[in-house]
Short mmCIF file of C-alpha atoms in Angstrom, two decimals:
data_model
loop_
_atom_site.label_atom_id
_atom_site.label_comp_id
_atom_site.label_asym_id
_atom_site.label_seq_id
_atom_site.Cartn_x
_atom_site.Cartn_y
_atom_site.Cartn_z
CA MET W 1 138.25 75.84 66.07
CA GLU W 2 135.06 75.75 64.01
CA ALA W 3 133.02 73.93 66.89
CA GLN W 4 133.82 76.73 69.07
CA LYS W 5 132.06 79.49 67.03
CA PRO W 6 128.51 78.75 68.08
CA ASN W 7 129.68 79.42 71.72
CA SER W 8 130.93 82.83 70.77
CA GLY W 9 127.59 83.75 69.25
CA ALA W 10 125.51 82.42 72.03
CA ALA W 11 127.51 84.42 74.70
CA PRO W 12 125.70 87.65 74.11
CA ALA W 13 122.21 85.89 74.37
CA GLN W 14 123.09 84.28 77.59
CA LYS W 15 124.11 87.68 78.97
CA LYS W 16 120.54 89.00 78.64
CA ASN W 17 119.89 87.65 82.20
CA VAL W 18 121.51 90.75 83.47
CA GLN W 19 118.61 92.94 82.48
CA PRO W 20 116.08 94.00 85.24
CA GLU W 21 113.45 91.58 86.10
CA GLY W 22 110.56 94.09 86.01
CA SER W 23 109.39 97.58 86.93
CA LYS W 24 109.59 98.60 90.58
CA VAL W 25 106.91 101.40 90.15
CA ARG W 26 104.49 101.06 93.02
CA GLY W 27 100.70 101.02 92.22
CA ILE W 28 97.40 99.42 92.85
CA LYS W 29 97.62 95.75 91.21
CA ASN W 30 93.90 94.86 91.63
CA ALA W 31 91.66 97.58 90.74
CA PHE W 32 88.51 95.48 91.26
CA LEU W 33 88.97 95.60 94.97
CA VAL W 34 88.99 99.36 94.86
CA ILE W 35 85.77 99.31 92.99
CA VAL W 36 84.12 96.88 95.56
CA VAL W 37 85.33 99.15 98.40
CA CYS W 38 84.07 102.30 96.66
CA PHE W 39 80.72 100.53 96.10
CA ILE W 40 80.37 99.68 99.82
CA VAL W 41 81.52 103.40 100.77
CA ALA W 42 78.71 104.67 98.14
CA VAL W 43 76.01 102.54 99.47
CA CYS W 44 76.56 103.30 103.12
CA LEU W 45 76.72 107.01 102.36
CA PHE W 46 73.51 106.74 100.27
CA ALA W 47 71.58 104.73 103.06
CA PHE W 48 72.98 106.25 106.29
CA TRP W 49 73.96 109.72 105.39
CA PHE W 50 71.82 111.00 102.43
CA GLY W 51 68.78 109.25 103.39
CA HIS W 52 69.02 110.18 107.12
CA ASP W 53 65.65 111.62 108.52
CA SER W 54 67.51 114.81 109.46
CA HIS W 55 67.84 115.82 105.90
CA PHE W 56 63.97 115.72 105.37
CA ASP W 57 61.01 117.35 106.77
CA GLU W 58 57.89 115.71 108.10
CA ALA W 59 56.28 115.57 104.68
CA GLY W 60 59.49 113.79 103.22
CA HIS W 61 60.75 116.80 101.19
CA PRO W 62 64.64 117.41 101.19
CA GLN W 63 65.73 120.11 103.43
CA ASP W 64 69.39 120.33 102.24
CA ILE W 65 71.77 119.17 99.39
CA TRP W 66 72.22 115.82 101.10
CA GLY W 67 68.52 115.13 100.98
CA THR W 68 68.26 116.25 97.34
CA ILE W 69 71.08 113.88 96.36
CA TYR W 70 69.20 111.05 97.98
CA MET W 71 66.23 112.02 95.81
CA GLY W 72 68.42 111.12 92.81
CA GLY W 73 67.24 107.24 93.32
CA VAL W 74 69.09 104.13 93.23
CA ILE W 75 71.34 105.11 90.41
CA VAL W 76 73.18 107.56 92.70
CA PRO W 77 75.16 104.78 94.57
CA VAL W 78 76.35 103.46 91.20
CA LEU W 79 77.38 106.94 89.98
CA GLN W 80 79.04 107.51 93.28
CA THR W 81 81.01 104.12 92.98
CA LEU W 82 82.27 105.32 89.59
CA PHE W 83 83.04 108.70 90.77
CA LEU W 84 84.86 107.54 93.88
CA THR W 85 86.85 104.87 91.95
CA VAL W 86 87.94 107.40 89.32
CA ILE W 87 89.21 109.71 92.05
CA VAL W 88 91.15 107.01 93.81
CA LEU W 89 92.88 105.50 90.74
CA SER W 90 93.61 108.99 89.51
CA VAL W 91 95.36 109.77 92.61
CA GLU W 92 97.07 106.45 92.55
CA ARG W 93 98.30 106.86 88.95
CA TRP W 94 99.69 110.36 90.04
CA ILE W 95 101.59 108.77 92.80
CA ALA W 96 102.89 105.94 90.78
CA LEU W 97 103.99 108.28 87.81
CA SER W 98 105.59 110.64 90.19
CA SER W 99 107.54 107.77 91.69
CA ALA W 100 108.46 106.67 88.28
CA LYS W 101 110.51 109.97 87.64
CA GLY W 102 112.86 108.89 90.43
CA LYS W 103 114.31 110.72 93.31
CA GLY W 104 116.04 113.68 91.69
CA ASN W 105 115.58 115.92 88.63
CA ILE W 106 115.32 114.17 85.40
CA SER W 107 117.22 116.73 83.30
CA LYS W 108 120.10 116.79 85.81
CA PHE W 109 120.11 113.13 85.88
CA VAL W 110 120.38 112.99 82.17
CA ALA W 111 123.20 115.56 82.04
CA ASN W 112 125.15 113.83 84.71
CA VAL W 113 124.84 110.58 82.89
CA LYS W 114 126.09 112.22 79.70
CA LYS W 115 129.05 113.64 81.46
CA CYS W 116 130.12 110.28 83.07
CA LEU W 117 129.76 108.64 79.39
CA GLN W 118 131.88 111.29 77.93
CA SER W 119 134.58 110.51 80.45
CA ASN W 120 134.02 106.83 79.80
CA ASP W 121 133.11 106.29 83.51
CA ILE W 122 130.37 103.54 83.05
CA ALA W 123 130.56 102.73 86.65
CA GLY W 124 129.89 106.41 87.76
CA ALA W 125 126.83 106.38 85.47
CA GLN W 126 125.55 103.14 86.74
CA GLU W 127 125.91 104.64 90.36
CA LEU W 128 123.84 107.61 89.31
CA CYS W 129 121.10 105.34 88.18
CA LYS W 130 121.05 103.56 91.55
CA LYS W 131 120.54 106.85 93.28
CA GLN W 132 117.95 108.16 90.94
CA LYS W 133 115.84 105.07 90.77
CA GLY W 134 112.47 105.17 88.82
CA SER W 135 111.57 104.05 85.41
CA VAL W 136 114.09 106.27 83.39
CA ALA W 137 116.93 105.19 85.47
CA ALA W 138 116.09 101.60 85.05
CA VAL W 139 116.05 101.85 81.35
CA VAL W 140 119.26 103.74 81.29
CA SER W 141 120.96 101.32 83.56
CA ALA W 142 119.90 98.36 81.42
CA ALA W 143 121.48 100.15 78.45
CA LEU W 144 124.62 100.91 80.19
CA VAL W 145 124.92 97.35 81.18
CA ARG W 146 124.68 96.28 77.60
CA TYR W 147 126.91 99.06 76.39
CA LYS W 148 129.59 97.65 78.67
CA GLU W 149 129.29 94.28 77.25
CA MET W 150 129.28 95.54 73.67
CA ASP W 151 132.35 97.56 74.34
CA ALA W 152 134.24 94.53 75.33
CA ASN W 153 132.83 92.33 72.46
CA THR W 154 135.31 92.08 69.58
CA VAL W 155 133.23 89.74 67.54
CA LEU W 156 130.10 91.70 66.58
CA SER W 157 130.52 94.71 64.14
CA LYS W 158 129.59 98.41 65.14
CA GLU W 159 126.14 98.02 63.31
CA GLN W 160 125.21 94.81 65.29
CA LYS W 161 126.41 96.38 68.60
CA ILE W 162 124.12 99.54 67.87
CA ALA W 163 121.25 97.19 66.90
CA THR W 164 121.80 95.30 70.21
CA LEU W 165 121.71 98.41 72.24
CA GLN W 166 118.65 99.51 70.61
CA LYS W 167 116.87 96.31 71.36
CA GLU W 168 118.05 96.43 74.95
CA VAL W 169 116.52 99.93 75.33
CA GLU W 170 113.34 98.50 73.72
CA GLU W 171 113.11 95.59 75.98
CA ALA W 172 113.78 97.64 79.15
CA THR W 173 111.15 100.23 78.24
CA ALA W 174 108.66 97.38 77.54
CA LEU W 175 109.17 96.04 81.07
CA GLU W 176 108.54 99.67 82.57
CA MET W 177 105.44 100.53 80.33
CA PRO W 178 102.85 97.97 81.81
CA ALA W 179 103.50 99.41 85.36
CA LEU W 180 103.10 102.94 83.95
CA GLN W 181 100.02 102.37 82.05
CA GLN W 182 98.48 100.27 84.68
CA ASN W 183 94.79 101.07 85.69
CA LEU W 184 94.63 103.82 82.89
CA PRO W 185 92.17 101.78 80.78
CA ILE W 186 90.06 101.23 83.78
CA VAL W 187 89.97 104.97 84.53
CA ALA W 188 88.93 105.56 80.78
CA THR W 189 86.32 102.93 80.85
CA LEU W 190 84.86 104.23 84.32
CA THR W 191 84.62 107.81 82.91
CA THR W 192 82.73 106.84 79.82
CA LEU W 193 80.50 104.69 82.06
CA GLY W 194 79.82 107.53 84.37
CA THR W 195 78.62 109.72 81.66
CA LEU W 196 76.30 107.07 80.26
CA VAL W 197 74.86 105.94 83.54
CA GLY W 198 74.27 109.70 84.37
CA LEU W 199 72.51 110.06 81.14
CA LEU W 200 70.41 107.09 82.05
CA GLY W 201 69.60 108.52 85.47
CA THR W 202 68.51 111.74 83.75
CA VAL W 203 66.17 109.96 81.36
CA ILE W 204 64.73 108.10 84.25
CA GLY W 205 64.08 111.25 86.25
CA MET W 206 62.55 112.95 83.09
CA ILE W 207 60.28 109.93 82.58
CA LYS W 208 59.03 110.38 86.21
CA SER W 209 58.59 114.01 85.80
CA PHE W 210 56.55 113.69 82.68
CA GLN W 211 54.40 110.79 84.27
CA ALA W 212 53.66 113.45 87.13
CA LEU W 213 52.62 116.00 84.36
CA ALA W 214 50.54 113.45 82.60
CA ALA W 215 48.47 112.48 85.72
CA SER W 216 44.80 113.28 85.45
CA GLY W 217 43.80 116.68 87.16
CA ALA W 218 46.50 118.87 88.65
CA PRO W 219 50.06 117.40 88.48
CA ASN W 220 51.66 116.36 91.61
CA SER W 221 54.15 118.81 92.47
CA THR W 222 55.98 116.42 94.79
CA GLU W 223 56.54 113.81 92.13
CA LEU W 224 57.35 116.36 89.53
CA SER W 225 60.16 117.86 91.87
CA THR W 226 61.26 114.49 92.64
CA GLY W 227 61.62 113.47 88.89
CA ILE W 228 63.65 116.66 88.31
CA SER W 229 65.80 116.21 91.12
CA GLU W 230 66.64 112.68 90.21
CA ALA W 231 67.49 113.95 86.62
CA LEU W 232 69.54 116.83 87.74
CA ILE W 233 71.55 114.76 90.39
CA ASN W 234 72.34 111.98 88.07
CA THR W 235 73.42 114.40 85.52
CA ALA W 236 75.77 116.30 87.86
CA PHE W 237 77.32 112.97 89.03
CA GLY W 238 77.83 111.82 85.54
CA ILE W 239 79.33 114.98 84.40
CA ALA W 240 81.65 115.01 87.50
CA THR W 241 82.83 111.58 86.81
CA GLY W 242 83.59 112.34 83.13
CA ALA W 243 85.33 115.34 84.11
#
């Protein structure tokens, strides 16, 4: 009889294979490809649209906002890459987090699960999780599976069962969190880089402006306006990316 005790203790550990394999929240897995695509789009916009001859007069002065953006210099494509990437990943995160809520209302879902548990209808609660889907439903479903196992277990004490349920919820939550937090550090990094690169472009533009002012004789108004335009355009893109 003593040789069979390890088997009864090992049974709960073997049943952990019932837990979900991972989060099913959709999202962009490789943000590097998004950055590359946004860089290509930014370069194409800068070269073929902002720098098109139709946006400049014969003297090379910008006639509209697009030509003014082109005067911002080579830092503009970099800032546009950061700006476009932040927009794309922000929209992607909004869609992913919306799908994580599931199909129905979370409050109603939780209330319905409570009603099922009060009537000891575990199967009904699990069916609600299947219909709801999303991260919340996945965590609740994993907890219900473990609760059903603990309810049938006559070996563990009440405190051990509660600890097992808490651990199951923590493990199920840990499986969902990477998908929910995916790409958020990249967005935070890009917003910081956008502000810093915009500041760099501002400084470069102001240097060009002061170089035009320091020229011997009358300052070149074209070079002066070019430097100021570069500084302001880069500032605008940096602020937009940070915002």
